[in-house]
Amino acid sequence: MNDVVRNISNAGGSSSPTASDTDPICIAIRNFRVGFANYDANAPNDDDAAMAYANKTFRPQRRALVEWISPAKTRQGAIEALRMARDADSNDDHAMVGPMILAALEYFEMHH
């Protein structure tokens, strides 16, 4: 697995069952990372088949993160959103960066 894929598919932190099971942003990020890892490990070599596989494995989850409009519900969710923003930025997926930073910022503004 190359470094770019490792950064995206690595969960990147503690897996606190409480936060990751209850905060919707943790669940969405985990679903994206699992789907992307599945794609990376199993995508067909054929371009059309790979595109179809991407649509089944990670693109819907990515779309959910790009369109995210709610604040994180937990501190862990805010941290995971920032990690996702960092990973997305390092992989030139800039459309995901803003929504993830906003989700974290809104959490921290409500809990300062």
C-alpha positions as YAML, in Angstrom:
chain: A
units: angstrom
residues:
- id: 1
  name: MET
  ca: [0.00, 0.00, 0.00]
- id: 2
  name: ASN
  ca: [1.52, 3.35, -0.95]
- id: 3
  name: ASP
  ca: [1.79, 6.32, 1.48]
- id: 4
  name: VAL
  ca: [-1.11, 8.25, -0.04]
- id: 5
  name: VAL
  ca: [-3.48, 5.33, 0.39]
- id: 6
  name: ARG
  ca: [-2.11, 4.58, 3.86]
- id: 7
  name: ASN
  ca: [-2.87, 8.16, 4.96]
- id: 8
  name: ILE
  ca: [-6.43, 7.98, 3.69]
- id: 9
  name: SER
  ca: [-7.27, 4.49, 4.88]
- id: 10
  name: ASN
  ca: [-5.55, 4.62, 8.27]
- id: 11
  name: ALA
  ca: [-8.08, 5.42, 11.00]
- id: 12
  name: GLY
  ca: [-5.48, 7.74, 12.47]
- id: 13
  name: GLY
  ca: [-6.32, 7.62, 16.16]
- id: 14
  name: SER
  ca: [-7.89, 5.97, 19.10]
- id: 15
  name: SER
  ca: [-11.02, 3.99, 18.53]
- id: 16
  name: SER
  ca: [-12.99, 5.03, 21.58]
- id: 17
  name: PRO
  ca: [-16.12, 2.91, 21.27]
- id: 18
  name: THR
  ca: [-18.30, 5.56, 22.86]
- id: 19
  name: ALA
  ca: [-17.32, 8.49, 20.63]
- id: 20
  name: SER
  ca: [-16.88, 6.55, 17.42]
- id: 21
  name: ASP
  ca: [-20.13, 4.66, 17.89]
- id: 22
  name: THR
  ca: [-22.25, 7.71, 18.75]
- id: 23
  name: ASP
  ca: [-20.81, 10.68, 16.85]
- id: 24
  name: PRO
  ca: [-22.15, 10.68, 13.28]
- id: 25
  name: ILE
  ca: [-18.97, 12.27, 11.94]
- id: 26
  name: CYS
  ca: [-16.83, 9.48, 13.43]
- id: 27
  name: ILE
  ca: [-19.10, 6.91, 11.84]
- id: 28
  name: ALA
  ca: [-19.02, 8.68, 8.45]
- id: 29
  name: ILE
  ca: [-15.23, 9.04, 8.50]
- id: 30
  name: ARG
  ca: [-14.78, 5.40, 9.51]
- id: 31
  name: ASN
  ca: [-17.14, 4.30, 6.71]
- id: 32
  name: PHE
  ca: [-15.15, 6.34, 4.19]
- id: 33
  name: ARG
  ca: [-11.82, 4.96, 5.37]
- id: 34
  name: VAL
  ca: [-13.08, 1.36, 5.32]
- id: 35
  name: GLY
  ca: [-14.60, 1.83, 1.86]
- id: 36
  name: PHE
  ca: [-11.43, 3.43, 0.51]
- id: 37
  name: ALA
  ca: [-9.25, 0.66, 1.94]
- id: 38
  name: ASN
  ca: [-11.58, -1.89, 0.33]
- id: 39
  name: TYR
  ca: [-11.28, -0.07, -3.00]
- id: 40
  name: ASP
  ca: [-7.51, 0.13, -2.75]
- id: 41
  name: ALA
  ca: [-7.17, -3.56, -1.95]
- id: 42
  name: ASN
  ca: [-9.73, -4.90, -4.44]
- id: 43
  name: ALA
  ca: [-10.30, -2.48, -7.31]
- id: 44
  name: PRO
  ca: [-10.23, -4.10, -10.74]
- id: 45
  name: ASN
  ca: [-7.55, -3.05, -13.23]
- id: 46
  name: ASP
  ca: [-10.09, -2.15, -15.90]
- id: 47
  name: ASP
  ca: [-10.93, 1.59, -15.76]
- id: 48
  name: ASP
  ca: [-14.68, 1.18, -16.20]
- id: 49
  name: ALA
  ca: [-14.85, -1.62, -13.64]
- id: 50
  name: ALA
  ca: [-12.68, 0.38, -11.22]
- id: 51
  name: MET
  ca: [-15.01, 3.37, -11.58]
- id: 52
  name: ALA
  ca: [-18.03, 1.17, -10.85]
- id: 53
  name: TYR
  ca: [-16.23, -0.35, -7.86]
- id: 54
  name: ALA
  ca: [-15.35, 3.11, -6.53]
- id: 55
  name: ASN
  ca: [-19.03, 4.05, -6.75]
- id: 56
  name: LYS
  ca: [-19.86, 1.03, -4.58]
- id: 57
  name: THR
  ca: [-17.02, 1.22, -2.06]
- id: 58
  name: PHE
  ca: [-16.08, 4.78, -1.16]
- id: 59
  name: ARG
  ca: [-17.57, 7.50, -3.35]
- id: 60
  name: PRO
  ca: [-20.94, 7.71, -1.54]
- id: 61
  name: GLN
  ca: [-19.10, 7.96, 1.78]
- id: 62
  name: ARG
  ca: [-16.78, 10.63, 0.38]
- id: 63
  name: ARG
  ca: [-19.77, 12.59, -0.92]
- id: 64
  name: ALA
  ca: [-21.30, 12.50, 2.58]
- id: 65
  name: LEU
  ca: [-18.12, 14.04, 4.02]
- id: 66
  name: VAL
  ca: [-17.83, 16.68, 1.29]
- id: 67
  name: GLU
  ca: [-21.45, 17.70, 1.91]
- id: 68
  name: TRP
  ca: [-21.16, 17.58, 5.74]
- id: 69
  name: ILE
  ca: [-22.93, 20.52, 7.45]
- id: 70
  name: SER
  ca: [-23.23, 19.53, 11.11]
- id: 71
  name: PRO
  ca: [-20.80, 20.16, 13.95]
- id: 72
  name: ALA
  ca: [-19.05, 17.19, 15.47]
- id: 73
  name: LYS
  ca: [-20.97, 15.91, 18.51]
- id: 74
  name: THR
  ca: [-17.93, 14.88, 20.55]
- id: 75
  name: ARG
  ca: [-14.36, 16.04, 21.09]
- id: 76
  name: GLN
  ca: [-13.19, 12.80, 19.45]
- id: 77
  name: GLY
  ca: [-15.40, 13.57, 16.46]
- id: 78
  name: ALA
  ca: [-13.85, 17.02, 16.14]
- id: 79
  name: ILE
  ca: [-10.36, 15.55, 16.29]
- id: 80
  name: GLU
  ca: [-11.24, 12.86, 13.72]
- id: 81
  name: ALA
  ca: [-12.66, 15.58, 11.44]
- id: 82
  name: LEU
  ca: [-9.40, 17.52, 11.70]
- id: 83
  name: ARG
  ca: [-7.41, 14.37, 10.93]
- id: 84
  name: MET
  ca: [-9.64, 13.74, 7.93]
- id: 85
  name: ALA
  ca: [-9.09, 17.34, 6.77]
- id: 86
  name: ARG
  ca: [-5.32, 16.90, 7.13]
- id: 87
  name: ASP
  ca: [-5.34, 13.64, 5.20]
- id: 88
  name: ALA
  ca: [-7.64, 15.03, 2.50]
- id: 89
  name: ASP
  ca: [-5.44, 18.12, 2.10]
- id: 90
  name: SER
  ca: [-2.28, 16.05, 1.81]
- id: 91
  name: ASN
  ca: [-4.00, 14.03, -0.93]
- id: 92
  name: ASP
  ca: [-5.30, 17.08, -2.83]
- id: 93
  name: ASP
  ca: [-8.92, 16.31, -1.95]
- id: 94
  name: HIS
  ca: [-9.60, 19.93, -1.10]
- id: 95
  name: ALA
  ca: [-13.37, 19.63, -1.38]
- id: 96
  name: MET
  ca: [-13.38, 17.62, 1.85]
- id: 97
  name: VAL
  ca: [-11.13, 19.97, 3.84]
- id: 98
  name: GLY
  ca: [-13.56, 22.84, 4.46]
- id: 99
  name: PRO
  ca: [-16.51, 20.78, 5.71]
- id: 100
  name: MET
  ca: [-14.28, 18.79, 8.07]
- id: 101
  name: ILE
  ca: [-12.64, 21.91, 9.52]
- id: 102
  name: LEU
  ca: [-16.05, 23.53, 9.97]
- id: 103
  name: ALA
  ca: [-17.42, 20.47, 11.78]
- id: 104
  name: ALA
  ca: [-14.49, 20.60, 14.21]
- id: 105
  name: LEU
  ca: [-14.51, 24.37, 14.61]
- id: 106
  name: GLU
  ca: [-18.23, 24.46, 15.36]
- id: 107
  name: TYR
  ca: [-17.77, 21.79, 18.02]
- id: 108
  name: PHE
  ca: [-14.92, 23.68, 19.69]
- id: 109
  name: GLU
  ca: [-16.79, 26.99, 19.53]
- id: 110
  name: MET
  ca: [-19.78, 25.43, 21.30]
- id: 111
  name: HIS
  ca: [-17.59, 23.82, 23.99]
- id: 112
  name: HIS
  ca: [-15.01, 26.44, 24.89]
...
